[in-house]
CSV table of C-alpha atoms in Angstrom, one decimal:
chain,number,residue,atom,x,y,z
A,1,UNK,CA,-0.2,0.0,-0.3
A,2,UNK,CA,0.8,3.4,-0.9
A,3,UNK,CA,0.3,6.6,1.9
A,4,UNK,CA,0.6,9.9,0.1
A,5,UNK,CA,1.1,12.8,3.1
A,6,UNK,CA,1.4,16.4,3.0
A,7,UNK,CA,2.2,17.8,6.6
A,8,UNK,CA,1.6,20.9,6.1
A,9,UNK,CA,-1.5,19.7,6.1
A,10,UNK,CA,-1.7,17.3,8.1
A,11,UNK,CA,-3.8,15.0,5.4
A,12,UNK,CA,-2.0,11.6,4.3
A,13,UNK,CA,-4.4,9.3,2.3
A,14,UNK,CA,-3.5,5.6,0.9
A,15,UNK,CA,-3.6,3.9,-2.8
A,16,UNK,CA,-4.0,-0.1,-3.5
A,17,UNK,CA,-3.7,-1.2,-6.9
A,18,UNK,CA,-5.2,-4.2,-6.9
A,19,UNK,CA,-4.6,-7.6,-9.1
A,20,UNK,CA,-7.2,-7.0,-11.3
A,21,UNK,CA,-5.6,-3.4,-11.6
A,22,UNK,CA,-8.1,-1.1,-9.7
A,23,UNK,CA,-6.9,1.4,-7.9
A,24,UNK,CA,-8.7,2.1,-5.0
A,25,UNK,CA,-7.6,5.6,-2.9
A,26,UNK,CA,-8.3,5.6,0.6
A,27,UNK,CA,-8.5,8.7,3.0
A,28,UNK,CA,-10.5,7.7,6.2
A,29,UNK,CA,-11.3,11.2,7.9
A,30,UNK,CA,-13.3,9.8,11.3
A,31,UNK,CA,-14.0,12.9,12.2
A,32,UNK,CA,-16.4,13.6,9.5
A,33,UNK,CA,-20.0,10.5,10.3
A,34,UNK,CA,-20.6,11.1,6.7
A,35,UNK,CA,-19.4,8.9,4.1
A,36,UNK,CA,-18.6,9.8,-0.1
A,37,UNK,CA,-17.7,7.1,-2.7
A,38,UNK,CA,-17.0,7.6,-5.8
A,39,UNK,CA,-15.9,4.7,-8.8
A,40,UNK,CA,-14.8,6.7,-12.1
A,41,UNK,CA,-14.1,4.7,-15.6
A,42,UNK,CA,-11.5,7.5,-17.4
A,43,UNK,CA,-13.7,7.0,-20.7
A,44,UNK,CA,-15.8,10.3,-21.5
A,45,UNK,CA,-17.7,11.5,-24.7
A,46,UNK,CA,-14.7,12.5,-26.7
A,47,UNK,CA,-13.6,8.9,-26.2
A,48,UNK,CA,-15.6,7.9,-29.7
A,49,UNK,CA,-12.6,6.8,-31.5
A,50,UNK,CA,-10.2,3.3,-29.8
A,51,UNK,CA,-9.6,0.1,-30.4
A,52,UNK,CA,-11.6,-2.5,-28.7
A,53,UNK,CA,-10.5,-4.9,-26.9
A,54,UNK,CA,-9.4,-7.9,-28.0
A,55,UNK,CA,-9.3,-5.9,-32.0
A,56,UNK,CA,-6.8,-4.0,-34.1
A,57,UNK,CA,-8.7,-2.1,-36.2
A,58,UNK,CA,-10.0,1.0,-34.9
A,59,UNK,CA,-13.8,2.1,-34.1
A,60,UNK,CA,-15.5,4.9,-34.6
A,61,UNK,CA,-19.1,5.0,-32.1
A,62,UNK,CA,-22.0,6.5,-31.9
A,63,UNK,CA,-21.7,10.3,-30.1
A,64,UNK,CA,-23.5,10.5,-26.7
A,65,UNK,CA,-22.7,6.3,-26.2
A,66,UNK,CA,-20.7,7.1,-22.4
A,67,UNK,CA,-23.4,8.7,-21.2
A,68,UNK,CA,-26.1,6.6,-23.0
A,69,UNK,CA,-24.3,3.6,-21.0
A,70,UNK,CA,-24.2,5.6,-17.5
A,71,UNK,CA,-27.8,5.4,-18.2
A,72,UNK,CA,-27.7,1.9,-18.6
A,73,UNK,CA,-25.2,0.8,-16.1
A,74,UNK,CA,-28.7,1.2,-13.0
A,75,UNK,CA,-30.6,-1.5,-14.6
A,76,UNK,CA,-30.8,-4.8,-13.7
A,77,UNK,CA,-31.0,-7.8,-15.1
A,78,UNK,CA,-34.1,-8.3,-13.0
A,79,UNK,CA,-35.5,-5.5,-13.7
A,80,UNK,CA,-34.6,-3.8,-10.5
A,81,UNK,CA,-33.0,0.0,-10.2
A,82,UNK,CA,-29.9,0.4,-8.2
A,83,UNK,CA,-31.1,4.2,-7.2
A,84,UNK,CA,-34.0,2.9,-5.2
A,85,UNK,CA,-31.9,0.2,-3.4
A,86,UNK,CA,-29.0,2.8,-2.6
A,87,UNK,CA,-32.2,4.5,-1.0
A,88,UNK,CA,-33.8,1.6,0.6
A,89,UNK,CA,-29.7,1.4,2.7
A,90,UNK,CA,-30.3,5.2,3.6
A,91,UNK,CA,-27.9,6.8,0.7
A,92,UNK,CA,-27.9,9.2,-2.0
A,93,UNK,CA,-26.9,8.0,-5.5
A,94,UNK,CA,-25.3,10.0,-8.9
A,95,UNK,CA,-23.8,9.2,-11.6
A,96,UNK,CA,-22.2,11.9,-14.8
A,97,UNK,CA,-20.9,11.6,-18.1
A,98,UNK,CA,-18.3,14.6,-18.7
A,99,UNK,CA,-15.7,14.6,-21.7
A,100,UNK,CA,-13.2,12.5,-19.9
A,101,UNK,CA,-15.1,10.6,-17.9
A,102,UNK,CA,-18.1,8.5,-16.1
A,103,UNK,CA,-18.9,8.6,-12.5
A,104,UNK,CA,-20.6,7.1,-10.2
A,105,UNK,CA,-21.0,8.4,-6.5
A,106,UNK,CA,-22.7,7.9,-3.7
A,107,UNK,CA,-22.8,9.3,0.2
A,108,UNK,CA,-24.3,7.8,3.6
A,109,UNK,CA,-24.2,7.9,7.2
A,110,UNK,CA,-24.6,4.1,7.6
A,111,UNK,CA,-24.4,0.3,5.9
A,112,UNK,CA,-21.4,1.6,4.3
A,113,UNK,CA,-19.4,-1.6,3.5
A,114,UNK,CA,-23.5,-2.3,2.1
A,115,UNK,CA,-23.0,0.7,-0.2
A,116,UNK,CA,-19.4,-0.2,-1.2
A,117,UNK,CA,-20.8,-3.3,-2.2
A,118,UNK,CA,-23.5,-2.5,-4.6
A,119,UNK,CA,-21.8,0.2,-6.3
A,120,UNK,CA,-18.9,-1.8,-7.1
A,121,UNK,CA,-21.6,-4.9,-7.9
A,122,UNK,CA,-23.7,-2.9,-10.1
A,123,UNK,CA,-21.0,-1.0,-12.3
A,124,UNK,CA,-19.7,-4.6,-12.8
A,125,UNK,CA,-22.3,-6.2,-13.9
A,126,UNK,CA,-23.9,-4.8,-17.3
A,127,UNK,CA,-26.3,-5.8,-18.4
A,128,UNK,CA,-28.6,-4.8,-21.8
A,129,UNK,CA,-31.1,-6.2,-23.5
A,130,UNK,CA,-33.0,-4.9,-26.8
A,131,UNK,CA,-36.0,-3.3,-24.9
A,132,UNK,CA,-34.3,-1.9,-22.0
A,133,UNK,CA,-32.0,0.1,-25.0
A,134,UNK,CA,-35.3,1.5,-26.3
A,135,UNK,CA,-36.7,3.0,-23.4
A,136,UNK,CA,-34.1,4.4,-22.2
A,137,UNK,CA,-34.2,5.9,-26.0
A,138,UNK,CA,-37.1,7.3,-25.4
A,139,UNK,CA,-36.2,9.3,-23.0
A,140,UNK,CA,-32.2,10.2,-23.7
A,141,UNK,CA,-34.1,11.4,-27.0
A,142,UNK,CA,-36.6,13.9,-24.9
A,143,UNK,CA,-33.2,15.5,-22.3
A,144,UNK,CA,-31.8,16.4,-26.2
A,145,UNK,CA,-35.2,17.6,-27.4
A,146,UNK,CA,-35.5,19.4,-23.9
A,147,UNK,CA,-31.8,21.3,-24.1
A,148,UNK,CA,-31.5,22.3,-27.9
A,149,UNK,CA,-34.4,25.2,-26.4
A,150,UNK,CA,-32.2,25.8,-23.4
A,151,UNK,CA,-29.8,29.3,-24.7
A,152,UNK,CA,-27.2,28.0,-22.7
A,153,UNK,CA,-27.0,24.7,-23.9
A,154,UNK,CA,-27.2,26.5,-27.2
A,155,UNK,CA,-24.0,29.3,-26.5
A,156,UNK,CA,-21.2,26.7,-24.6
A,157,UNK,CA,-21.4,24.2,-28.2
A,158,UNK,CA,-22.2,26.9,-30.0
A,159,UNK,CA,-18.4,28.4,-29.2
A,160,UNK,CA,-17.0,24.9,-28.7
A,161,UNK,CA,-18.3,24.5,-32.6
A,162,UNK,CA,-16.9,27.9,-33.7
A,163,UNK,CA,-13.5,27.0,-32.5
A,164,UNK,CA,-13.0,23.4,-32.9
A,165,UNK,CA,-12.9,21.7,-36.5
A,166,UNK,CA,-12.5,18.1,-35.1
A,167,UNK,CA,-11.7,17.4,-31.7
A,168,UNK,CA,-14.3,15.6,-30.3
A,169,UNK,CA,-14.4,18.6,-27.3
A,170,UNK,CA,-17.1,20.0,-29.8
A,171,UNK,CA,-19.3,17.1,-29.3
A,172,UNK,CA,-22.3,17.1,-27.0
A,173,UNK,CA,-21.7,15.3,-24.3
A,174,UNK,CA,-25.7,13.3,-24.5
A,175,UNK,CA,-24.7,13.2,-28.2
A,176,UNK,CA,-28.4,13.8,-31.0
A,177,UNK,CA,-30.8,12.5,-32.2
A,178,UNK,CA,-29.3,11.0,-34.4
A,179,UNK,CA,-26.4,9.3,-33.2
A,180,UNK,CA,-28.2,7.9,-30.3
A,181,UNK,CA,-30.5,6.4,-32.7
A,182,UNK,CA,-27.3,4.0,-34.0
A,183,UNK,CA,-26.4,2.8,-30.3
A,184,UNK,CA,-27.2,-0.8,-30.0
A,185,UNK,CA,-26.5,-3.2,-28.2
A,186,UNK,CA,-23.5,-5.0,-29.7
A,187,UNK,CA,-21.7,-1.1,-29.4
A,188,UNK,CA,-22.6,-0.7,-25.8
A,189,UNK,CA,-21.1,-4.3,-24.8
A,190,UNK,CA,-17.7,-3.0,-26.7
A,191,UNK,CA,-17.6,0.2,-25.2
A,192,UNK,CA,-18.2,-1.2,-22.1
A,193,UNK,CA,-16.0,-4.2,-21.5
A,194,UNK,CA,-12.9,-1.6,-23.4
A,195,UNK,CA,-13.1,1.2,-20.8
A,196,UNK,CA,-14.7,-0.2,-17.5
A,197,UNK,CA,-11.9,-2.5,-17.0
A,198,UNK,CA,-11.3,-2.2,-13.7
A,199,UNK,CA,-7.2,-1.1,-15.2
A,200,UNK,CA,-9.2,1.4,-16.0
A,201,UNK,CA,-10.7,2.3,-13.1
A,202,UNK,CA,-10.1,3.9,-9.9
A,203,UNK,CA,-12.4,3.6,-6.7
A,204,UNK,CA,-12.2,6.4,-3.7
A,205,UNK,CA,-13.5,7.0,-0.7
A,206,UNK,CA,-13.2,9.4,2.1
A,207,UNK,CA,-14.7,10.0,5.6
A,208,UNK,CA,-16.1,7.9,8.4
A,209,UNK,CA,-14.9,3.9,7.9
A,210,UNK,CA,-11.9,1.3,9.1
A,211,UNK,CA,-9.1,1.0,6.0
A,212,UNK,CA,-8.1,-1.9,6.7
A,213,UNK,CA,-11.8,-3.2,7.1
A,214,UNK,CA,-12.6,-1.4,3.4
A,215,UNK,CA,-10.0,-2.4,1.9
A,216,UNK,CA,-10.5,-6.0,2.8
A,217,UNK,CA,-13.6,-5.5,1.3
A,218,UNK,CA,-13.3,-4.6,-1.7
A,219,UNK,CA,-10.2,-7.3,-2.3
A,220,UNK,CA,-12.8,-10.0,-1.5
A,221,UNK,CA,-15.6,-8.6,-3.5
A,222,UNK,CA,-13.1,-8.5,-7.0
A,223,UNK,CA,-11.5,-11.5,-6.3
A,224,UNK,CA,-15.3,-13.3,-7.0
A,225,UNK,CA,-14.4,-11.9,-10.9
A,226,UNK,CA,-12.5,-12.3,-14.2
A,227,UNK,CA,-11.9,-10.1,-16.1
A,228,UNK,CA,-9.7,-10.0,-19.1
A,229,UNK,CA,-6.3,-9.5,-19.2
A,230,UNK,CA,-5.3,-5.4,-18.8
A,231,UNK,CA,-4.1,-4.0,-22.6
A,232,UNK,CA,-3.9,0.1,-22.7
A,233,UNK,CA,-6.4,1.3,-24.5
A,234,UNK,CA,-5.6,3.5,-27.9
A,235,UNK,CA,-8.1,6.4,-28.3
A,236,UNK,CA,-8.1,8.8,-31.0
A,237,UNK,CA,-8.6,12.6,-29.7
A,238,UNK,CA,-8.0,15.2,-32.9
A,239,UNK,CA,-5.8,17.3,-31.5
A,240,UNK,CA,-5.6,20.7,-33.0
A,241,UNK,CA,-3.2,23.9,-33.1
A,242,UNK,CA,-5.1,27.6,-32.1
A,243,UNK,CA,-6.4,27.9,-35.5
A,244,UNK,CA,-10.5,28.4,-34.8
A,245,UNK,CA,-12.9,26.5,-37.2
A,246,UNK,CA,-15.6,30.2,-37.8
A,247,UNK,CA,-14.2,32.7,-36.7
A,248,UNK,CA,-17.3,34.7,-35.9
A,249,UNK,CA,-21.3,32.4,-35.5
A,250,UNK,CA,-24.6,33.0,-34.4
A,251,UNK,CA,-28.5,31.7,-34.8
A,252,UNK,CA,-31.9,33.2,-33.5
A,253,UNK,CA,-33.4,32.0,-30.7
A,254,UNK,CA,-36.2,32.8,-28.2
A,255,UNK,CA,-34.6,34.8,-25.9
A,256,UNK,CA,-35.2,38.4,-24.8
A,257,UNK,CA,-32.1,40.0,-24.8
A,258,UNK,CA,-28.3,39.0,-27.3
A,259,UNK,CA,-26.3,36.7,-25.7
A,260,UNK,CA,-22.0,37.1,-26.8
A,261,UNK,CA,-20.0,34.1,-26.1
A,262,UNK,CA,-16.2,35.5,-26.8
A,263,UNK,CA,-13.7,32.3,-27.0
A,264,UNK,CA,-9.3,31.9,-27.1
A,265,UNK,CA,-8.2,28.5,-28.4
A,266,UNK,CA,-5.1,27.1,-27.0
A,267,UNK,CA,-2.9,24.4,-28.8
A,268,UNK,CA,-2.8,21.1,-27.9
A,269,UNK,CA,1.2,20.4,-27.0
A,270,UNK,CA,2.1,17.2,-25.1
A,271,UNK,CA,3.2,18.6,-21.0
A,272,UNK,CA,4.4,16.3,-18.1
A,273,UNK,CA,2.1,15.9,-15.7
A,274,UNK,CA,3.1,18.7,-13.6
A,275,UNK,CA,4.5,21.2,-16.6
A,276,UNK,CA,0.3,21.2,-17.2
A,277,UNK,CA,-0.7,21.4,-14.0
A,278,UNK,CA,1.9,24.3,-13.8
A,279,UNK,CA,0.3,25.6,-16.7
A,280,UNK,CA,-2.7,24.9,-15.6
A,281,UNK,CA,-3.0,27.0,-12.6
A,282,UNK,CA,-0.8,30.3,-14.4
A,283,UNK,CA,-3.4,30.5,-16.9
A,284,UNK,CA,-6.1,30.7,-14.8
A,285,UNK,CA,-3.5,33.4,-12.5
A,286,UNK,CA,-3.5,35.5,-15.4
A,287,UNK,CA,-7.1,35.2,-16.4
A,288,UNK,CA,-7.9,36.4,-12.6
A,289,UNK,CA,-5.6,39.3,-12.9
A,290,UNK,CA,-7.9,41.1,-16.0
A,291,UNK,CA,-11.2,39.1,-15.7
A,292,UNK,CA,-12.1,39.0,-12.3
A,293,UNK,CA,-14.4,41.9,-10.3
A,294,UNK,CA,-11.9,43.4,-8.5
A,295,UNK,CA,-10.1,44.0,-11.9
A,296,UNK,CA,-9.6,47.2,-12.9
A,297,UNK,CA,-11.4,46.5,-16.2
A,298,UNK,CA,-14.2,44.2,-15.0
A,299,UNK,CA,-14.2,48.2,-12.8
A,300,UNK,CA,-14.2,49.8,-16.3
A,301,UNK,CA,-16.6,47.3,-18.3
A,302,UNK,CA,-19.4,47.5,-15.4
A,303,UNK,CA,-19.2,51.3,-15.6
A,304,UNK,CA,-19.5,51.5,-19.1
A,305,UNK,CA,-22.6,49.1,-18.9
A,306,UNK,CA,-20.8,46.8,-21.0
A,307,UNK,CA,-21.3,44.0,-18.9
A,308,UNK,CA,-23.6,43.1,-16.0
A,309,UNK,CA,-24.5,40.5,-13.4
A,310,UNK,CA,-24.2,37.9,-16.5
A,311,UNK,CA,-20.8,38.4,-16.4
A,312,UNK,CA,-19.4,34.6,-16.5
A,313,UNK,CA,-15.5,33.2,-18.4
A,314,UNK,CA,-13.9,29.9,-17.4
A,315,UNK,CA,-10.4,28.2,-18.5
A,316,UNK,CA,-11.2,25.0,-19.8
A,317,UNK,CA,-7.6,23.0,-20.0
A,318,UNK,CA,-6.6,19.5,-20.7
A,319,UNK,CA,-3.8,17.2,-22.2
A,320,UNK,CA,-5.7,16.7,-25.7
A,321,UNK,CA,-7.9,20.6,-25.6
A,322,UNK,CA,-7.5,24.3,-24.5
A,323,UNK,CA,-10.1,27.0,-24.2
A,324,UNK,CA,-11.1,30.8,-22.2
A,325,UNK,CA,-14.6,31.0,-23.2
A,326,UNK,CA,-16.1,34.9,-21.6
A,327,UNK,CA,-20.1,35.1,-22.0
A,328,UNK,CA,-22.4,37.8,-21.3
A,329,UNK,CA,-26.1,39.1,-22.0
A,330,UNK,CA,-25.8,42.3,-23.5
A,331,UNK,CA,-27.6,44.7,-26.0
A,332,UNK,CA,-24.4,45.5,-27.5
A,333,UNK,CA,-22.8,42.3,-28.9
A,334,UNK,CA,-20.4,43.8,-30.8
A,335,UNK,CA,-19.0,46.3,-28.4
A,336,UNK,CA,-18.3,43.6,-25.6
A,337,UNK,CA,-16.7,42.0,-28.3
A,338,UNK,CA,-14.2,44.5,-28.9
A,339,UNK,CA,-13.8,45.3,-25.5
A,340,UNK,CA,-13.1,41.8,-25.1
A,341,UNK,CA,-10.8,41.2,-27.6
A,342,UNK,CA,-8.7,44.3,-26.3
A,343,UNK,CA,-8.6,43.1,-23.7
A,344,UNK,CA,-6.6,40.4,-25.1
A,345,UNK,CA,-4.3,42.3,-27.0
A,346,UNK,CA,-3.1,44.1,-23.3
A,347,UNK,CA,-2.7,41.0,-21.5
A,348,UNK,CA,-0.3,39.9,-24.5
A,349,UNK,CA,1.6,43.0,-24.1
A,350,UNK,CA,1.4,45.1,-21.0
A,351,UNK,CA,4.1,43.4,-18.6
A,352,UNK,CA,2.1,42.3,-14.6
A,353,UNK,CA,2.1,43.8,-12.0
A,354,UNK,CA,3.8,41.5,-8.8
A,355,UNK,CA,1.7,42.6,-6.0
A,356,UNK,CA,-1.2,41.6,-8.6
A,357,UNK,CA,0.5,38.3,-8.8
A,358,UNK,CA,1.2,37.7,-4.8
A,359,UNK,CA,-2.7,38.1,-4.5
A,360,UNK,CA,-3.9,35.8,-6.4
A,361,UNK,CA,-1.4,33.2,-5.5
A,362,UNK,CA,-2.1,34.0,-1.4
A,363,UNK,CA,-6.0,33.5,-2.6
A,364,UNK,CA,-5.5,30.5,-4.5
A,365,UNK,CA,-3.3,28.8,-1.6
A,366,UNK,CA,-6.2,29.3,0.5
A,367,UNK,CA,-8.7,28.3,-0.9
A,368,UNK,CA,-6.9,24.9,-2.4
A,369,UNK,CA,-6.6,24.7,1.4
A,370,UNK,CA,-10.4,24.9,2.9
A,371,UNK,CA,-11.3,22.8,-0.1
A,372,UNK,CA,-9.8,20.2,1.7
A,373,UNK,CA,-13.0,19.9,4.5
A,374,UNK,CA,-15.5,18.5,1.1
A,375,UNK,CA,-15.6,14.4,1.1
A,376,UNK,CA,-16.6,15.0,-2.0
A,377,UNK,CA,-13.9,17.3,-3.5
A,378,UNK,CA,-11.0,15.3,-2.0
A,379,UNK,CA,-12.4,12.1,-3.5
A,380,UNK,CA,-13.2,13.5,-6.8
A,381,UNK,CA,-9.5,15.2,-7.0
A,382,UNK,CA,-8.3,12.1,-6.2
A,383,UNK,CA,-10.4,10.4,-9.3
A,384,UNK,CA,-8.7,13.8,-11.3
A,385,UNK,CA,-5.4,13.3,-10.2
A,386,UNK,CA,-4.8,10.0,-10.9
A,387,UNK,CA,-6.0,9.7,-14.8
A,388,UNK,CA,-3.5,12.8,-15.0
A,389,UNK,CA,-0.6,11.3,-12.9
A,390,UNK,CA,-0.7,13.9,-10.2
A,391,UNK,CA,-1.6,13.2,-6.6
A,392,UNK,CA,-4.2,15.7,-4.9
A,393,UNK,CA,-1.6,17.3,-3.0
A,394,UNK,CA,0.3,18.4,-6.5
A,395,UNK,CA,-2.1,21.1,-7.0
A,396,UNK,CA,-1.2,23.0,-3.9
A,397,UNK,CA,2.8,22.3,-4.1
A,398,UNK,CA,3.0,23.6,-7.6
A,399,UNK,CA,0.7,26.3,-6.8
A,400,UNK,CA,3.7,27.4,-3.5
A,401,UNK,CA,5.9,26.9,-5.7
A,402,UNK,CA,5.0,29.3,-9.3
A,403,UNK,CA,6.2,32.9,-9.9
A,404,UNK,CA,5.4,35.8,-12.2
A,405,UNK,CA,7.7,35.0,-15.0
A,406,UNK,CA,5.3,31.1,-15.2
A,407,UNK,CA,2.2,33.5,-14.9
A,408,UNK,CA,4.2,36.0,-17.7
A,409,UNK,CA,5.1,33.1,-19.8
A,410,UNK,CA,1.5,32.1,-20.5
A,411,UNK,CA,0.9,35.4,-22.4
A,412,UNK,CA,2.3,33.8,-26.0
A,413,UNK,CA,-0.9,32.4,-26.2
A,414,UNK,CA,-3.2,35.3,-25.8
A,415,UNK,CA,-3.0,36.1,-30.1
A,416,UNK,CA,-6.1,37.5,-31.3
A,417,UNK,CA,-5.8,35.0,-34.2
A,418,UNK,CA,-6.8,32.1,-31.7
A,419,UNK,CA,-10.6,34.2,-31.2
A,420,UNK,CA,-14.0,32.6,-32.4
A,421,UNK,CA,-17.2,34.3,-31.1
A,422,UNK,CA,-20.8,33.1,-31.0
A,423,UNK,CA,-23.7,35.2,-30.9
A,424,UNK,CA,-27.3,34.0,-30.0
A,425,UNK,CA,-30.1,36.6,-31.1
A,426,UNK,CA,-33.9,37.2,-30.5
A,427,UNK,CA,-35.3,36.6,-32.6
A,428,UNK,CA,-37.8,38.7,-34.4
A,429,UNK,CA,-41.4,38.0,-34.9
A,430,UNK,CA,-43.1,37.9,-38.2
A,431,UNK,CA,-45.7,40.0,-39.1
A,432,UNK,CA,-49.2,39.2,-39.6
A,433,UNK,CA,-51.7,40.6,-41.1
A,434,UNK,CA,-55.4,39.7,-40.6
C-alpha cells in the first residue's frame, strides 16, 4: 500500500492497486459522520474513436454513447433499479458523464460496507437488452430535445463548434437525436468491455470508515469476479493547433437579449503532468488578474454598461484541448466583443504587476486548503489527479512554487487570431396581417 502525505495540511491517504488493475484510494476522516465514494472510469464523451478490447482496428462509435451507457448501468437484469436499492440503504446515489470520465457515486451516514458492495456490483454487472435500450433511447431523446430549447446549452456548444473543427470536445456529451439512434446492444457491450475494465477505473472513498476493513471488503469483492488481462487503450482525439474553425457565428432563438460568447483557443501541447498543472494554474492566475471582479478592466466594463451580472468566464484546459470562454447577456454584442479583444491584446503585450500576482497566488492557496474540508472535493480530486498521473497534493505544491515568470510566460497564447465568437440574437417576430 502506498501512502501520500502532506505534513503542512496534516492530511494523508492511501493507494492500493489490486491484482485486476483497479486503483483504490482511501482517506479515512473519522471526524466526519458521512462517507463519500466515487467509482469512475476514464471514459467520456470524447472517447468515440478507439481500438476495442481484443481488436486491431479503430472503431468510431456514435456520439453520446458514454452517457447512454451510464444511464443503462443502473438497470439490473432482474428489472430493479440500483438507485432504489441505494435509497433503501439510506444512501444518496448519483452518476455523471463528462468529456473525459463517467462516474458513479454515493454518500451515506450508515451501511458503508453494503453501499460499497452495491456500487461495485451494479457497475461491474452490465445488462443490456433491446427493449431496455429502446426505452432508454426514448428518455434520452426527450432530454436532448429539451436541451435544444436551452440557450445556455446552445451557447456553450455553439462557441465550441466555432473554436474546434474536429476535436471531439465540440460534441455534446449526450450526443444528438440522430446519433443515439445508432446505439445498440453490441456497441454498448463493446464500449463497456473496453473502458470498464478495472485497470481503467478508480475507486476513491473518503470519510468515516475503517481503512483495513474496507480494503479487505473490496479485495474480496473483486477476487470473485473474472476480467480479461489488462491492456492499454488506444484512443483518437484529433488534436488541433490554435486556429479557430469559424471566426464569427450566430443564430436566432427565443431569448430576451443577445447572449454573447467570446472564445480564445489554446494549442494542444504535450506536457509532463506537473508541467501541465503549472501551466494550467499560471493561466488561471493570468486570466483572473484581468477578468476577476476586483480587476480594473471588470470595473471599467461595469461602469460603461458593457457587462452586467450575467458576465462570466472560465478556463477549460486538458492535454487534448484548451480554451477560455467569456460570456455575457448584452444589448450591444459588438461593443462587448471588441472590448474583450482589446483586453486579450493587452494581456499579450502588457506587463504583470507583482502585487496582483501575489494577491491571487495567496487567494488560490487559501482556497485550495479550504477545499480539504469537503469529502466530495477530496474524492473527486483523487480520481482526476489519478487520471492525470498526479496526486491531490500536487496542486498545492505547484501553487507554492509558481513564480510571476510562470504567469508571464502564458501571455504568448493570447493571440487575436485565436479568437472566435458566437452570438444568440433574439428571434424577430414576423408581422401578421388579418
